[in-house]
Structure formats: structure tokens, C-alpha cells
Amino acid sequence: MMALPVRRKKVKIDALRAALEAHEFENVAKVMEGVAGADIAPMLTTLDEEAKALLLQVIFSSKRAADIFAEMPDKLLADLLGELSIPRILTLLQSVEVDDAFDIYQEVPEEFRLEVDSALPAGRLQQFKRLQQYSKHSVGRRMDPDFFAIGPTVSTDDAIARVRAQVSEEQIFYIYVIDETQHLLGVVSMRQLVSSPSEVRLQDIMTKTPVVVRDTDDADIAAKLVADYHYLGLPVVNNDGKLVGMIRVDDVIDIINEEATKDIYQMFGLSIEDRVFSTPLESIVKRLPWMVINLATVFLASWVVGLFENSIEKVVALATFMPIVAGMGGNGGTQTLTVVTRGLALGEFAFTQAYRAILKEIFVGISIGAITGLITAGVVWIWKGNPWLGFVLFVAMILNMMIAGFTGTAIPLLLRTLKQDPAIGGGVIMTTFTDVFGFLTFLGIATLLLKYLV
Amino acid sequence: MMALPVRRKKVKIDALRAALEAHEFENVAKVMEGVAGADIAPMLTTLDEEAKALLLQVIFSSKRAADIFAEMPDKLLADLLGELSIPRILTLLQSVEVDDAFDIYQEVPEEFRLEVDSALPAGRLQQFKRLQQYSKHSVGRRMDPDFFAIGPTVSTDDAIARVRAQVSEEQIFYIYVIDETQHLLGVVSMRQLVSSPSEVRLQDIMTKTPVVVRDTDDADIAAKLVADYHYLGLPVVNNDGKLVGMIRVDDVIDIINEEATKDIYQMFGLSIEDRVFSTPLESIVKRLPWMVINLATVFLASWVVGLFENSIEKVVALATFMPIVAGMGGNGGTQTLTVVTRGLALGEFAFTQAYRAILKEIFVGISIGAITGLITAGVVWIWKGNPWLGFVLFVAMILNMMIAGFTGTAIPLLLRTLKQDPAIGGGVIMTTFTDVFGFLTFLGIATLLLKYLV
């Protein structure tokens, strides 16, 4: 009876695609019922024009349009909105919860905006305009301004009756208890509500000092609270302590996915808007600035090498083995940087002290440098028949891996102390250190021991 | 009235720490009430011995022990369990939900295990043993084997009465409807239950083909379903279609955090168990294998350089500029690799085709290579007074950035086609390509044009 859901899902998606390509309106509508919005959305970008038009027609006649459009990446959403008629856009903007509708509203093409604004019901337009005032990564932008709030003297039975009367697609987790000026007094979970005796007043069962977030807080503050405390949602208050919305656990999952992406992206000088489906021009514009910075830093490394041209002229094998010291340092440093940057994001530094982390990474660097350096020294001794060349590599690798451990820890910690995002450009800065110090230690020690190398 | 929650939280944490350091038992107990388990846990690892013993005493007398211990990273949990008495460990294992208790149970030191097993109630021990049979990253390991299930002919009013009678800390989102052989028939959300008329039978309001996951499925399958479909929890069934547990949205948040970490970690040859607070020995053991592989690949790069020792001997400036070509290629390739690997994880390839992504990244690579190559050529012409040297760098940088774009896209896509995790070692493999091809193109072209360079 119970097939593996993912496999079952795959079969349905394939059936929908087949029905679309055969242009069978009736069949498309039927098959689509079993397929989720998240799986229908991608089809809109890969079908041929005729099949796409058909799918759009079925989507809008089945009233699932908003559900499906809400699942799309912003850029593709903007592209598709450009192809829709104004009435269809208006359907989208009115048939979902405000927060999802607002995501779609933001991507409405400029040339349609005036027309859309004038046709929208005043209430909804006003909600959009209010949400637009919040900065991009704030809780206010992510919250649902619709929530379920009741006065403190209402009884549990009345509250249950009101929940029953409420028509909404969204699951209600918490009943917010507010006074007549909309200040948040407390929170009652659905579970508390249902399991309390009849006729008790909400003020007697509510949690009185609930954890709240401000509408102007960074969205990741809310995400961390929900993740750490296992909440299903948090009430959002404004500066005056008035309840203005709620942020739900499903919004938080989206925020966490974005945060995780942001961290790694920033380490390598990428912007979060740079995606697989971005146009080449968008990707070039976003990556070029960091690659130009990186160009400056590799010139620094090549300048260091240039200082030792005399030594290289005498022992050309030095040029051959240069990449080993720098390459190992770069990779070892990236390992440390990755562990430390994610550790900061995951709050691991609450469990350890910064100086201990630095000492540990230096020790790890020296150890790995010594082991790999020993192997390298042996190979080079046999290859070039010169034990001194091996010795120089051995010492240089230990020193450079030590530097890699230190900078890989210190750079993100320093950036955080300077109130910068620890992930921003960490990778580029760190590889500069390992390149420059790698060449400096290797060629420097080689120059000191030059008479044994020629 | 409503202070910024995070700031308020900080004040409470500091107050708790101060009370602990002053050894005030009464005060510690009082202040601790307002502090969440997630914030108390880190203190256990950074306090001095006396304050730690006091905190443990307060924790266990306040019955919040399990809540607090459940928040700890596994390794630190194992360390702390080694310091606790058997009765305290037994308290931990019996005072939380099975899934949290099982996390703690897995970290119980070997030498205590027999004694703990024999003192545990038979039912709980049996549950632990059943969970232990699932593989480490399976849904079965993450699910809560306790869930709320009712027969199909029960009325809504009776169901509500049973929810009220149920004593549990966990929020109930869904009522699972099962037949007498424990097969899942349908799901009723709390919201559906509360908003349905009295005396209706569950079978008439339940969702009949709910999305389920198998207990043996990979945990990230469940996480992706919950994230994409905005579920609050999924029923978990075994091979026979029998309901064996549920996986909740808060478990999913933990899984997503781990997945995101796993992706980046694997790109750089790290294991997910390598954390900021791991011991140096643990980190060395986990990183060394990849660094040895990396050593083999940098030797490949240095072997390529060795092929051109004659050219370098004649034009030592070639050694100086080698790092520019390889360094830029490595960084550009890492950018592509990051975008593509995360794109695979986030399901972005549903919105685009693989060959398009490859073509795009090659184009981006050539473009960025051309722009930065032009700058480099100009700088080197002025620095060394030789336009040909600049020209060689220009061509080599374009070619290597093209290779970087291609390999950065192709490696993760190929690994996925081979059913390997696209993140595993992607970074190491990719930098090998950009090192080897970087040196090959730069020194190769230079050798062809050698007469213009000397």
C-alpha cells in the first residue's frame, strides 16, 4: 500500500510532464492534483511554449497558482511574471497569505506595477507597502502580518470556537493574547488550549513572558531562537511592544537554508544572488570584484617569488617544488577556515574559548605539516638525490601549515570582533597568507642554505 | 515592557554565571528559571570545577537536566556523562522523549553501559535497542517513536478528549489514524480536528494519502520534503507500511543545519565530526587522509613544472608569475564549484539544465580570465618591459579560467551521476585541475614563445 514517497512522487511528476507534452488538458488537470507546487514550479521553466501555456491555464483554473508560484526562485519568478497577464498577476497576489503574496509582489515587473497597485484591494496594497518599509534581511520582511490574537478574559471554550470559525490554510500553533492597545500579554499554545479545562480564562493559562523578536531584528536572530529553543513560531513586536506579526518555523527553514548558503558563498567572494540559473552577465558582474581583489593578492605572492629570482636561477628545482608548499598550506588553511567559520555560525564558540581554538589549530597544522613534510622530504631526496632540498621542504611545510592554522582561525575571529561577517572573503584573505608565507619560508630557507643545494 | 529578547537573554545568562561564581545555591536556582537549556549547556564546559558541581546539582534538582543535556554537542555530552553518577545518568535517560534520550544514551561511556542497561526500565531499553538498529543517517535514527495514533471510527470529540488526557511536553500537530494492525490510514491535523463539527468520525475528515517517509530512508529525504512542502511533521512507516514513528519540523531544522555543514566540509575533505571543540588528535586523524591525497595531487603539479625546468632556467621570471595563473584559476574554480554544489543541494538543477550550467560557467570563466588577464598583461609589460611575457599570461589565464569553469561544474555533476556525494573532495580535485592546467598552459605557451621572452 505504501510506496516509497519519493519514488511515487517521481512517477507523478513524469506523468504530468508526459500529459503536458501530449497537450491533454483534462488529463493534465487530473494528474496535477497529486503533484506538489514545489515540483510543478520547475516545469514552467523547462517546458516548450505550448506546453507551458497549457500548464499555466490549468494552474490558474485549479486555483493552485499562488501555491506553485511561491515555490519559485525570485529571478525565475520575475521572468514568469513578465509573461503573465495583469488579471493573472492579481489572482496570484490575492489568493495566498500576505507574506507569500508579498514575495510575489516584489518581483512584479516595474512596467506593470502602477496598474497592479491600482487594481489591488486597498487593504492588501497597504499591507504590502508596510512590509516594504522593512529592510531586506529583517524579521519584518519575513513575518506573516496575519496572526490569531484574542483578549485575555476570553474563555478556553470561546477561544476554541473562534479557532473553529477561522478560515485559514495555515496551521495555528499559538493563540496570542493581547490587550486593547495590541500589546502582547502572553501566548497560549493550541495544545495548552485544548488540554485546559472549559471556561478557564486565557490569562490564567497563558505563558506570560514569551520570547519575542522585534520587527526590525535581523531575520537570522529569529531563526537561531526558533532552532535553539525548538519553537514553532515567534510573536513579532514593534518598538512599542505592539504585536505586528508572527514568524513561523517554515519561514525559519527558508532563512536557515539561505544563511548556510550565505556563509560559504561569502568565504569565496560570491554573492547569495549568484545561482546556477543566473545569467552569465549577472554572474560575471557579481564575481569580478573579488577576482580583481584576488588578482592583487596573487601579485603579492608573485612579488615575493620575484625577490628570490637569484636563488631560483641557481637552483631551478626550487621553482618545481614551490607549488607543494603553497598548495598544501592553502588546502590546510581552508580546512581550518571552514571549521571555524561554521563553528561561529553554529554557536560552537559558546562551548570553547577563542585562544584554545587558535592553539589547537596551530598544533594540528604543525602536526599535519610534519607528517606530510616528512613524506615530501623523502620523495624529493630520492627524486633529486639531494637531502638538503628535502630538508628545506620539510621545514617550510611545517612553518606554512602552522601559519595556515593560525590565519585560518584568526581571520574569521578577527572579522567577527570587528563586527564584520566572519565569512566575507575569508577564503581569499587566507590563501593570500598561505601563498605569501609559503613562498617566503620555502625560498627564504633555500636561499640561506643555497650552498648545499647547488 | 518588551526589551529586545536577545539582549534580555544575555543579561540573564550573565546573572546566572555571576551567581554560580559566587556559589549561591538559592540564587542560582532562581536565576536559572529564566534561562533556556541551549544557554545553560555551554556553561557546563567553561565553569571551574566547584561552580560546575553546583550547577549540576541545581540542574538535577530542578528536573531540567534532560532539557539541558539534550542541547549539547555529542562529544561534550560524552565527556560530561563520564563525570556523572549512574543515578544521574538514569534520570537523564528517563525524563525526556525517547528520541532525545536516545541521543544521550548513545554517548554513555562504555564502562557504564552494562550498569545503565540493567537499571533502565525494560520498555525504554527495548526502544533504545530498536533505534540502534537503524543506520546512522536514517530517518529511523531521527524519528520520535512515540506518536499520537487513534482508530478511524473515533469521533472528533473523543479524539479531542484523548489529546486533553495525553500528558506530554511535545506539541501535537497531527493525529495519525491507524487500523488494528498499525497500518497508517490517514492523518488529521490538530487544526482540522478542532475546526470539524462534533461527533464526526476521523475517517471522514482525515487526509487519506498522506506523504510518508520510510524508517530506512536517508534523513535528508525527510528534511527536503518538510522544507519543500512546509509540513510540520511526517509519519514514518516501515517496510510493511506500519506506522513506527514521526519526524518533526524541529528535528528537520537540526538535519538541515547538519546537511549544510556536511556539504562544505566534504568539499574540503573534512568530516562532519571535526568541530571547533574536537581534540587536536581527533582533528589530525580526520584531516590527514585528505591532506595526503592533496600531497599526491600537488606533486602532480610540481611534476608538470619540472617538465619546463629548461624554460625556467632561461627565463627565471616565469617562476615569478607561475602563482598568478594557478592562484586565479583555483579561486575562480572554487567559486563555480561552490555555486554548483549548493545548487545541487538546493535543487536548483530542477530549474535549469546541466549542459547550460556548464556552458555558462565556461563563458563566465573566459570572460573573467580575459578581463583579469588584460590587467595582468599590462602590469607585467610595465614591470618587466616585455609585452610577450604579458601576452603569455593573458592567454594562459583565459585558458585556465575556462578549465576552472568547466571542471568546477563538471566535477560535482559527474560525482552525482556516479551516485557519489557531489561535495566529497570536490575542492581538492578541482584545485588539482587548475594547478596542473595552469602550469601546463602558462609554461607550455612560454616554451613555444621562448625566443621572444629571453
mmCIF file of C-alpha atoms in Angstrom, chain A residues 1-6 8-9 36 38-39 41-43 45-46 71-73 76 157 160 163-164 166-174 183-185 189-191 193-198 209-214 217 221 225-230 232 237 241 249-254 256-257 260-261 264-265 267-270 274-280 283-284 287-288 290-292 294-295 298-299 301-303 305-306 309 312-313 316-317 319-324 327-328 331-332 334-336 338-340 342-344 346 348-353 356-357 360-361 363-364 367-368 371-372 375-376 379-380 383-384 397 401 428 431 435 439, chain B residues 1-6 8-9 36 38-39 41-43 45-46 71-73 76 157 160 163-164 166-174 183-185 189-191 193-198 209-214 217 221 225-230 232 237 241 249-254 256-257 260-261 264-265 267-270 274-280 283-284 287-288 290-292 294-295 298-299 301-303 305-306 309 312-313 316-317 319-324 327-328 331-332 334-336 338-340 342-344 346 348-353 357 360-361 363-364 367-368 371-372 375-376 379-380 383-384 397 401 427-428 431 435 439:
data_model
loop_
_atom_site.group_PDB
_atom_site.id
_atom_site.type_symbol
_atom_site.label_atom_id
_atom_site.label_comp_id
_atom_site.label_asym_id
_atom_site.label_seq_id
_atom_site.Cartn_x
_atom_site.Cartn_y
_atom_site.Cartn_z
ATOM 1 C CA MET A 1 0.000 0.000 0.000
ATOM 2 C CA MET A 2 2.681 2.452 0.985
ATOM 3 C CA ALA A 3 5.172 3.020 -1.823
ATOM 4 C CA LEU A 4 8.341 4.936 -1.146
ATOM 5 C CA PRO A 5 7.025 8.510 -1.294
ATOM 6 C CA VAL A 6 9.909 9.925 -3.280
ATOM 7 C CA ARG A 8 5.899 7.679 -6.074
ATOM 8 C CA LYS A 9 6.463 11.424 -6.432
ATOM 9 C CA ALA A 36 3.048 19.455 -5.097
ATOM 10 C CA ALA A 38 7.412 22.641 -5.334
ATOM 11 C CA ASP A 39 7.548 20.050 -8.132
ATOM 12 C CA ALA A 41 7.216 25.148 -10.455
ATOM 13 C CA PRO A 42 10.406 23.818 -12.158
ATOM 14 C CA MET A 43 8.356 22.596 -15.156
ATOM 15 C CA THR A 45 10.982 26.917 -16.854
ATOM 16 C CA THR A 46 11.823 23.825 -18.920
ATOM 17 C CA GLU A 71 7.968 27.958 -4.711
ATOM 18 C CA MET A 72 9.988 29.641 -7.417
ATOM 19 C CA PRO A 73 13.406 31.286 -7.070
ATOM 20 C CA LEU A 76 12.652 32.954 -12.380
ATOM 21 C CA ASP A 157 -14.157 27.301 25.062
ATOM 22 C CA ILE A 160 -11.671 27.120 20.587
ATOM 23 C CA VAL A 163 -10.329 28.930 16.077
ATOM 24 C CA ARG A 164 -13.011 26.724 14.567
ATOM 25 C CA GLN A 166 -11.331 30.975 11.480
ATOM 26 C CA VAL A 167 -10.965 30.037 7.842
ATOM 27 C CA SER A 168 -7.305 29.749 7.002
ATOM 28 C CA GLU A 169 -4.998 27.372 5.224
ATOM 29 C CA GLU A 170 -2.253 27.952 7.763
ATOM 30 C CA GLN A 171 -1.971 25.759 10.796
ATOM 31 C CA ILE A 172 -2.497 27.744 14.017
ATOM 32 C CA PHE A 173 0.156 26.892 16.616
ATOM 33 C CA TYR A 174 -0.258 29.657 19.131
ATOM 34 C CA HIS A 183 0.315 44.942 23.281
ATOM 35 C CA LEU A 184 1.273 41.294 23.634
ATOM 36 C CA LEU A 185 0.343 39.932 27.088
ATOM 37 C CA SER A 189 -0.298 27.065 22.567
ATOM 38 C CA MET A 190 -3.020 25.137 20.737
ATOM 39 C CA ARG A 191 -2.062 22.174 22.872
ATOM 40 C CA LEU A 193 -5.778 25.499 24.858
ATOM 41 C CA VAL A 194 -7.201 22.104 24.011
ATOM 42 C CA SER A 195 -5.938 20.421 27.158
ATOM 43 C CA SER A 196 -7.167 23.085 29.609
ATOM 44 C CA PRO A 197 -10.488 22.782 31.446
ATOM 45 C CA SER A 198 -13.502 24.562 29.919
ATOM 46 C CA THR A 209 6.832 36.359 29.357
ATOM 47 C CA PRO A 210 7.074 34.751 25.951
ATOM 48 C CA VAL A 211 10.211 35.114 23.899
ATOM 49 C CA VAL A 212 9.574 37.712 21.204
ATOM 50 C CA VAL A 213 11.513 39.214 18.330
ATOM 51 C CA ARG A 214 11.438 42.781 17.073
ATOM 52 C CA ASP A 217 15.728 42.493 14.139
ATOM 53 C CA ILE A 221 18.179 36.179 15.137
ATOM 54 C CA LEU A 225 15.921 31.351 18.509
ATOM 55 C CA VAL A 226 13.484 29.011 16.767
ATOM 56 C CA ALA A 227 16.226 26.461 16.038
ATOM 57 C CA ASP A 228 17.794 26.558 19.530
ATOM 58 C CA TYR A 229 14.564 26.595 21.514
ATOM 59 C CA HIS A 230 12.510 24.348 19.213
ATOM 60 C CA LEU A 232 7.046 26.543 16.187
ATOM 61 C CA VAL A 237 6.526 43.077 18.178
ATOM 62 C CA GLY A 241 5.759 46.333 22.167
ATOM 63 C CA VAL A 249 9.018 27.560 11.714
ATOM 64 C CA ASP A 250 8.576 27.042 7.951
ATOM 65 C CA ASP A 251 9.800 30.584 7.283
ATOM 66 C CA VAL A 252 12.735 29.784 9.543
ATOM 67 C CA ILE A 253 13.702 26.760 7.453
ATOM 68 C CA ASP A 254 13.994 29.053 4.429
ATOM 69 C CA ILE A 256 18.424 28.774 7.665
ATOM 70 C CA ASN A 257 18.925 27.466 4.127
ATOM 71 C CA ALA A 260 24.045 28.377 5.295
ATOM 72 C CA THR A 261 24.409 29.336 1.642
ATOM 73 C CA ILE A 264 30.055 29.521 2.196
ATOM 74 C CA TYR A 265 29.342 31.924 -0.624
ATOM 75 C CA MET A 267 34.003 32.763 2.054
ATOM 76 C CA PHE A 268 34.743 32.587 -1.643
ATOM 77 C CA GLY A 269 33.701 36.091 -2.601
ATOM 78 C CA LEU A 270 30.316 35.153 -4.037
ATOM 79 C CA ASP A 274 24.662 34.161 -7.747
ATOM 80 C CA ARG A 275 22.859 30.942 -8.589
ATOM 81 C CA VAL A 276 23.111 28.121 -11.084
ATOM 82 C CA PHE A 277 20.322 29.730 -13.131
ATOM 83 C CA SER A 278 21.680 33.293 -13.034
ATOM 84 C CA THR A 279 22.595 34.692 -16.452
ATOM 85 C CA PRO A 280 26.323 34.735 -17.360
ATOM 86 C CA SER A 283 27.467 36.032 -12.508
ATOM 87 C CA ILE A 284 30.371 37.942 -14.084
ATOM 88 C CA ARG A 287 32.217 37.627 -9.133
ATOM 89 C CA LEU A 288 34.531 40.047 -10.911
ATOM 90 C CA TRP A 290 36.514 39.600 -5.801
ATOM 91 C CA MET A 291 38.567 38.155 -8.608
ATOM 92 C CA VAL A 292 40.209 41.581 -9.090
ATOM 93 C CA ASN A 294 42.344 38.162 -5.691
ATOM 94 C CA LEU A 295 44.476 39.329 -8.608
ATOM 95 C CA VAL A 298 48.365 36.800 -6.201
ATOM 96 C CA PHE A 299 50.593 39.624 -7.463
ATOM 97 C CA ALA A 301 52.705 36.275 -3.924
ATOM 98 C CA SER A 302 54.490 36.602 -7.249
ATOM 99 C CA TRP A 303 56.369 39.668 -5.972
ATOM 100 C CA VAL A 305 58.815 34.873 -5.556
ATOM 101 C CA GLY A 306 60.498 37.622 -7.584
ATOM 102 C CA GLU A 309 64.930 35.061 -8.615
ATOM 103 C CA ILE A 312 65.827 30.106 -8.489
ATOM 104 C CA GLU A 313 68.315 30.913 -11.265
ATOM 105 C CA VAL A 316 65.791 25.761 -10.835
ATOM 106 C CA ALA A 317 64.314 22.807 -8.888
ATOM 107 C CA ALA A 319 60.561 26.556 -8.913
ATOM 108 C CA THR A 320 59.443 22.957 -9.341
ATOM 109 C CA PHE A 321 58.707 22.457 -5.658
ATOM 110 C CA MET A 322 57.230 25.887 -4.880
ATOM 111 C CA PRO A 323 53.644 24.729 -5.623
ATOM 112 C CA ILE A 324 53.845 21.976 -2.983
ATOM 113 C CA GLY A 327 49.233 24.279 -2.271
ATOM 114 C CA MET A 328 49.336 22.272 0.952
ATOM 115 C CA ASN A 331 44.241 23.488 1.472
ATOM 116 C CA GLY A 332 45.105 23.051 5.148
ATOM 117 C CA THR A 334 40.855 26.253 4.041
ATOM 118 C CA GLN A 335 40.065 23.253 6.242
ATOM 119 C CA THR A 336 40.679 25.307 9.381
ATOM 120 C CA THR A 338 35.787 26.108 7.161
ATOM 121 C CA VAL A 339 35.636 24.538 10.619
ATOM 122 C CA VAL A 340 35.995 27.916 12.368
ATOM 123 C CA ARG A 342 30.841 27.187 10.520
ATOM 124 C CA GLY A 343 31.673 26.935 14.229
ATOM 125 C CA LEU A 344 30.922 30.643 14.605
ATOM 126 C CA LEU A 346 26.544 27.256 14.678
ATOM 127 C CA GLU A 348 30.168 26.364 18.822
ATOM 128 C CA PHE A 349 32.346 29.044 20.361
ATOM 129 C CA ALA A 350 29.901 29.043 23.290
ATOM 130 C CA PHE A 351 31.465 25.667 24.119
ATOM 131 C CA THR A 352 35.111 26.607 23.722
ATOM 132 C CA GLN A 353 37.404 29.620 24.027
ATOM 133 C CA ARG A 356 42.139 27.437 22.715
ATOM 134 C CA ALA A 357 40.817 27.124 19.160
ATOM 135 C CA LYS A 360 44.631 23.779 18.695
ATOM 136 C CA GLU A 361 44.653 24.693 15.002
ATOM 137 C CA PHE A 363 49.137 22.361 16.754
ATOM 138 C CA VAL A 364 47.075 20.499 14.134
ATOM 139 C CA SER A 367 51.460 18.012 13.083
ATOM 140 C CA ILE A 368 49.997 17.594 9.593
ATOM 141 C CA ILE A 371 53.866 14.229 8.634
ATOM 142 C CA THR A 372 53.296 15.369 5.030
ATOM 143 C CA ILE A 375 56.863 12.188 3.130
ATOM 144 C CA THR A 376 57.722 15.062 0.785
ATOM 145 C CA VAL A 379 60.267 11.658 -2.126
ATOM 146 C CA VAL A 380 62.324 14.726 -3.098
ATOM 147 C CA TRP A 383 63.829 12.145 -6.890
ATOM 148 C CA LYS A 384 66.552 14.820 -6.882
ATOM 149 C CA MET A 397 55.830 22.883 5.082
ATOM 150 C CA MET A 401 50.914 24.784 7.850
ATOM 151 C CA VAL A 428 40.726 34.956 -0.418
ATOM 152 C CA THR A 431 45.054 31.873 0.660
ATOM 153 C CA ASP A 435 50.776 31.746 -0.670
ATOM 154 C CA PHE A 439 56.930 31.135 -0.895
ATOM 155 C CA MET B 1 7.768 46.352 28.765
ATOM 156 C CA MET B 2 9.234 44.389 25.895
ATOM 157 C CA ALA B 3 13.010 44.510 25.875
ATOM 158 C CA LEU B 4 14.896 43.149 22.913
ATOM 159 C CA PRO B 5 14.760 39.421 23.671
ATOM 160 C CA VAL B 6 18.354 38.693 22.775
ATOM 161 C CA ARG B 8 17.424 40.365 27.809
ATOM 162 C CA LYS B 9 18.706 36.836 27.324
ATOM 163 C CA ALA B 36 16.949 28.218 28.291
ATOM 164 C CA ALA B 38 20.537 25.910 24.996
ATOM 165 C CA ASP B 39 22.222 28.688 27.001
ATOM 166 C CA ALA B 41 24.620 23.834 28.365
ATOM 167 C CA PRO B 42 27.709 25.832 27.289
ATOM 168 C CA MET B 43 28.368 26.890 30.901
ATOM 169 C CA THR B 45 32.102 23.287 29.761
ATOM 170 C CA THR B 46 33.624 26.616 30.763
ATOM 171 C CA GLU B 71 21.381 20.732 23.756
ATOM 172 C CA MET B 72 24.998 19.662 23.951
ATOM 173 C CA PRO B 73 27.254 18.640 21.052
ATOM 174 C CA LEU B 76 30.988 17.305 25.057
ATOM 175 C CA ASP B 157 -14.916 14.913 20.342
ATOM 176 C CA ILE B 160 -10.020 15.936 21.488
ATOM 177 C CA VAL B 163 -5.465 14.791 23.336
ATOM 178 C CA ARG B 164 -6.503 16.564 26.538
ATOM 179 C CA GLN B 166 -2.358 12.951 26.968
ATOM 180 C CA VAL B 167 0.416 14.228 29.198
ATOM 181 C CA SER B 168 3.345 15.281 27.061
ATOM 182 C CA GLU B 169 5.697 18.178 26.716
ATOM 183 C CA GLU B 170 5.665 17.914 22.945
ATOM 184 C CA GLN B 171 3.205 19.862 20.872
ATOM 185 C CA ILE B 172 0.858 17.553 18.959
ATOM 186 C CA PHE B 173 0.492 18.675 15.332
ATOM 187 C CA TYR B 174 -1.132 15.684 13.725
ATOM 188 C CA HIS B 183 -1.078 0.467 9.273
ATOM 189 C CA LEU B 184 -1.401 4.170 8.617
ATOM 190 C CA LEU B 185 -4.800 5.063 7.142
ATOM 191 C CA SER B 189 -4.188 17.924 11.709
ATOM 192 C CA MET B 190 -4.935 19.467 15.107
ATOM 193 C CA ARG B 191 -6.437 22.367 13.225
ATOM 194 C CA LEU B 193 -9.691 18.267 14.407
ATOM 195 C CA VAL B 194 -10.593 21.404 16.308
ATOM 196 C CA SER B 195 -12.430 23.033 13.425
ATOM 197 C CA SER B 196 -14.547 19.976 12.487
ATOM 198 C CA PRO B 197 -18.099 19.512 13.786
ATOM 199 C CA SER B 198 -18.583 17.322 16.876
ATOM 200 C CA THR B 209 -2.929 9.549 1.116
ATOM 201 C CA PRO B 210 -0.550 11.470 3.331
ATOM 202 C CA VAL B 211 3.070 11.861 2.325
ATOM 203 C CA VAL B 212 5.136 9.407 4.385
ATOM 204 C CA VAL B 213 8.801 8.534 4.735
ATOM 205 C CA ARG B 214 10.298 5.114 5.321
ATOM 206 C CA ASP B 217 15.206 6.403 4.158
ATOM 207 C CA ILE B 221 14.919 12.952 2.183
ATOM 208 C CA LEU B 225 10.083 17.016 1.981
ATOM 209 C CA VAL B 226 9.370 19.017 5.139
ATOM 210 C CA ALA B 227 11.215 22.065 3.792
ATOM 211 C CA ASP B 228 9.672 21.983 0.289
ATOM 212 C CA TYR B 229 6.125 21.198 1.360
ATOM 213 C CA HIS B 230 6.086 23.201 4.603
ATOM 214 C CA LEU B 232 5.181 20.299 10.493
ATOM 215 C CA VAL B 237 6.371 3.858 8.220
ATOM 216 C CA GLY B 241 3.528 0.188 5.849
ATOM 217 C CA VAL B 249 9.936 20.039 11.940
ATOM 218 C CA ASP B 250 12.338 20.776 14.826
ATOM 219 C CA ASP B 251 14.265 17.585 14.083
ATOM 220 C CA VAL B 252 14.348 18.709 10.468
ATOM 221 C CA ILE B 253 15.977 22.015 11.399
ATOM 222 C CA ASP B 254 18.806 20.061 13.021
ATOM 223 C CA ILE B 256 19.239 20.864 7.605
ATOM 224 C CA ASN B 257 21.939 22.510 9.696
ATOM 225 C CA ALA B 260 24.587 22.398 5.056
ATOM 226 C CA THR B 261 27.677 21.793 7.186
ATOM 227 C CA ILE B 264 31.009 22.490 2.660
ATOM 228 C CA TYR B 265 33.003 20.196 4.913
ATOM 229 C CA MET B 267 34.231 19.924 -0.380
ATOM 230 C CA PHE B 268 37.408 20.478 1.610
ATOM 231 C CA GLY B 269 37.974 16.932 2.749
ATOM 232 C CA LEU B 270 36.670 17.415 6.274
ATOM 233 C CA ASP B 274 35.502 17.722 13.010
ATOM 234 C CA ARG B 275 34.406 20.656 15.139
ATOM 235 C CA VAL B 276 35.936 23.656 16.848
ATOM 236 C CA PHE B 277 35.885 21.780 20.173
ATOM 237 C CA SER B 278 37.265 18.480 18.842
ATOM 238 C CA THR B 279 40.600 17.496 20.381
ATOM 239 C CA PRO B 280 43.720 18.129 18.249
ATOM 240 C CA SER B 283 41.131 16.683 14.042
ATOM 241 C CA ILE B 284 44.509 15.394 12.844
ATOM 242 C CA ARG B 287 42.044 15.650 8.170
ATOM 243 C CA LEU B 288 45.274 13.767 7.480
ATOM 244 C CA TRP B 290 42.725 14.180 2.623
ATOM 245 C CA MET B 291 45.925 16.125 3.112
ATOM 246 C CA VAL B 292 47.904 13.055 1.995
ATOM 247 C CA ASN B 294 46.261 16.519 -1.625
ATOM 248 C CA LEU B 295 50.015 15.937 -1.301
ATOM 249 C CA VAL B 298 50.395 18.892 -5.595
ATOM 250 C CA PHE B 299 53.249 16.552 -6.573
ATOM 251 C CA ALA B 301 51.505 19.952 -10.278
ATOM 252 C CA SER B 302 55.186 20.166 -9.331
ATOM 253 C CA TRP B 303 55.986 17.357 -11.803
ATOM 254 C CA VAL B 305 56.528 22.449 -13.534
ATOM 255 C CA GLY B 306 59.567 20.149 -13.574
ATOM 256 C CA GLU B 309 62.842 23.458 -15.940
ATOM 257 C CA ILE B 312 62.538 28.476 -16.314
ATOM 258 C CA GLU B 313 66.343 28.292 -16.301
ATOM 259 C CA VAL B 316 63.516 32.942 -14.359
ATOM 260 C CA ALA B 317 60.621 35.450 -14.419
ATOM 261 C CA ALA B 319 58.774 31.140 -11.920
ATOM 262 C CA THR B 320 57.763 34.538 -10.563
ATOM 263 C CA PHE B 321 54.485 34.638 -12.478
ATOM 264 C CA MET B 322 53.512 30.972 -12.162
ATOM 265 C CA PRO B 323 51.492 31.573 -8.957
ATOM 266 C CA ILE B 324 49.237 34.131 -10.704
ATOM 267 C CA GLY B 327 46.045 31.075 -7.970
ATOM 268 C CA MET B 328 43.406 32.818 -10.074
ATOM 269 C CA ASN B 331 39.857 30.757 -6.796
ATOM 270 C CA GLY B 332 37.660 31.065 -9.882
ATOM 271 C CA THR B 334 36.189 27.309 -6.243
ATOM 272 C CA GLN B 335 33.546 29.972 -6.944
ATOM 273 C CA THR B 336 31.986 27.808 -9.650
ATOM 274 C CA THR B 338 30.529 26.395 -4.619
ATOM 275 C CA VAL B 339 27.626 27.662 -6.734
ATOM 276 C CA VAL B 340 27.139 24.281 -8.420
ATOM 277 C CA ARG B 342 24.967 24.286 -3.351
ATOM 278 C CA GLY B 343 22.753 24.405 -6.427
ATOM 279 C CA LEU B 344 22.602 20.607 -6.395
ATOM 280 C CA LEU B 346 19.101 23.226 -3.001
ATOM 281 C CA GLU B 348 18.308 24.395 -8.369
ATOM 282 C CA PHE B 349 19.039 21.976 -11.185
ATOM 283 C CA ALA B 350 15.286 21.371 -11.372
ATOM 284 C CA PHE B 351 15.138 24.891 -12.816
ATOM 285 C CA THR B 352 17.996 24.604 -15.315
ATOM 286 C CA GLN B 353 19.771 22.005 -17.427
ATOM 287 C CA ALA B 357 25.210 25.351 -16.500
ATOM 288 C CA LYS B 360 27.520 29.300 -18.731
ATOM 289 C CA GLU B 361 30.388 28.668 -16.324
ATOM 290 C CA PHE B 363 31.693 31.560 -20.628
ATOM 291 C CA VAL B 364 31.957 33.247 -17.213
ATOM 292 C CA SER B 367 35.221 36.479 -19.540
ATOM 293 C CA ILE B 368 36.738 36.904 -16.074
ATOM 294 C CA ILE B 371 39.466 40.914 -18.009
ATOM 295 C CA THR B 372 41.910 39.969 -15.248
ATOM 296 C CA ILE B 375 45.153 43.808 -16.339
ATOM 297 C CA THR B 376 47.906 41.289 -15.590
ATOM 298 C CA VAL B 379 51.165 45.266 -15.231
ATOM 299 C CA VAL B 380 53.749 42.660 -16.304
ATOM 300 C CA TRP B 383 57.101 45.727 -14.650
ATOM 301 C CA LYS B 384 59.332 43.550 -16.831
ATOM 302 C CA MET B 397 44.774 32.970 -17.671
ATOM 303 C CA MET B 401 39.801 30.108 -16.091
ATOM 304 C CA GLY B 427 37.680 21.199 -3.732
ATOM 305 C CA VAL B 428 40.801 19.037 -3.768
ATOM 306 C CA THR B 431 42.375 22.702 -7.449
ATOM 307 C CA ASP B 435 47.107 23.829 -10.735
ATOM 308 C CA PHE B 439 51.228 25.463 -15.019
#
